[in-house]
Amino acid sequence: MTETPDRKTIDQIRRSRNRVLALSLAAFVILIFFVSIAKMS
């Protein structure tokens, strides 16, 4: 099964968008963690 270049481009865009979303979600979780630590002390 051969993929067209358009399909590969769509997959690359989707993969990069998912990576950015995962990194921003991880940054948000870390931010909430440090804020909660600061509020407890």
Coordinates of N, CA and C in Angstrom, one line a residue:
M1 N 0.9 -1.2 0.0 CA 0.0 0.0 0.0 C 0.9 1.2 0.0
T2 N 0.8 2.0 -1.1 CA 1.7 3.2 -1.2 C 0.9 4.4 -0.7
E3 N 1.6 5.3 0.0 CA 0.9 6.5 0.5 C 1.3 7.7 -0.4
T4 N 0.4 8.6 -0.7 CA 0.7 9.7 -1.5 C 1.5 10.7 -0.6
P5 N 2.2 11.6 -1.3 CA 3.0 12.7 -0.5 C 2.0 13.5 0.4
D6 N 0.8 13.8 -0.1 CA -0.2 14.5 0.7 C -0.5 13.8 2.0
R7 N -0.6 12.5 1.9 CA -1.0 11.8 3.1 C 0.2 11.9 4.1
K8 N 1.4 11.8 3.6 CA 2.6 11.9 4.5 C 2.7 13.3 5.2
T9 N 2.4 14.3 4.4 CA 2.4 15.6 4.9 C 1.3 15.8 6.0
I10 N 0.2 15.3 5.7 CA -0.9 15.4 6.7 C -0.5 14.7 8.0
D11 N 0.1 13.5 7.9 CA 0.6 12.8 9.1 C 1.6 13.5 9.8
Q12 N 2.6 14.2 9.1 CA 3.6 15.0 9.7 C 3.0 16.2 10.5
I13 N 2.1 16.8 9.9 CA 1.4 18.0 10.5 C 0.7 17.5 11.8
R14 N 0.0 16.4 11.7 CA -0.8 15.9 12.8 C 0.1 15.5 13.9
R15 N 1.3 14.8 13.6 CA 2.2 14.4 14.6 C 2.9 15.6 15.3
S16 N 3.2 16.6 14.6 CA 3.8 17.8 15.2 C 2.8 18.5 16.0
R17 N 1.6 18.6 15.6 CA 0.5 19.2 16.4 C 0.3 18.4 17.7
N18 N 0.3 17.1 17.6 CA 0.1 16.3 18.8 C 1.3 16.5 19.8
R19 N 2.5 16.6 19.2 CA 3.6 16.8 20.1 C 3.6 18.2 20.8
V20 N 3.1 19.2 20.1 CA 3.0 20.5 20.7 C 1.9 20.5 21.8
L21 N 0.8 19.8 21.5 CA -0.3 19.7 22.5 C 0.2 18.9 23.7
A22 N 0.9 17.9 23.5 CA 1.4 17.1 24.7 C 2.4 17.9 25.5
L23 N 3.3 18.7 24.9 CA 4.2 19.5 25.6 C 3.5 20.6 26.4
S24 N 2.5 21.2 25.8 CA 1.8 22.3 26.5 C 1.0 21.7 27.6
L25 N 0.4 20.6 27.5 CA -0.3 19.9 28.5 C 0.6 19.6 29.7
A26 N 1.8 19.0 29.4 CA 2.7 18.7 30.4 C 3.2 20.0 31.2
A27 N 3.4 21.0 30.4 CA 3.8 22.3 31.0 C 2.7 22.8 32.0
F28 N 1.5 22.7 31.6 CA 0.4 23.1 32.4 C 0.3 22.3 33.7
V29 N 0.5 21.0 33.6 CA 0.4 20.1 34.8 C 1.6 20.5 35.7
I30 N 2.8 20.7 35.2 CA 3.9 21.1 36.0 C 3.7 22.5 36.7
L31 N 3.1 23.4 36.0 CA 2.7 24.7 36.5 C 1.7 24.6 37.7
I32 N 0.7 23.8 37.5 CA -0.3 23.6 38.6 C 0.4 22.9 39.8
F33 N 1.3 22.0 39.5 CA 2.0 21.3 40.6 C 2.8 22.3 41.4
F34 N 3.6 23.2 40.8 CA 4.4 24.1 41.5 C 3.5 25.1 42.2
V35 N 2.4 25.5 41.6 CA 1.5 26.5 42.3 C 0.9 25.9 43.5
S36 N 0.5 24.6 43.4 CA 0.0 23.9 44.6 C 1.0 23.8 45.7
I37 N 2.3 23.5 45.3 CA 3.4 23.3 46.3 C 3.6 24.7 47.0
A38 N 3.6 25.8 46.2 CA 3.8 27.1 46.8 C 2.7 27.5 47.7
K39 N 1.4 27.1 47.4 CA 0.3 27.5 48.3 C 0.4 26.7 49.6
M40 N 0.9 25.5 49.6 CA 0.9 24.7 50.8 C 2.0 25.2 51.8
S41 N 3.1 25.7 51.3 CA 4.2 26.1 52.2 C 4.0 27.6 52.7

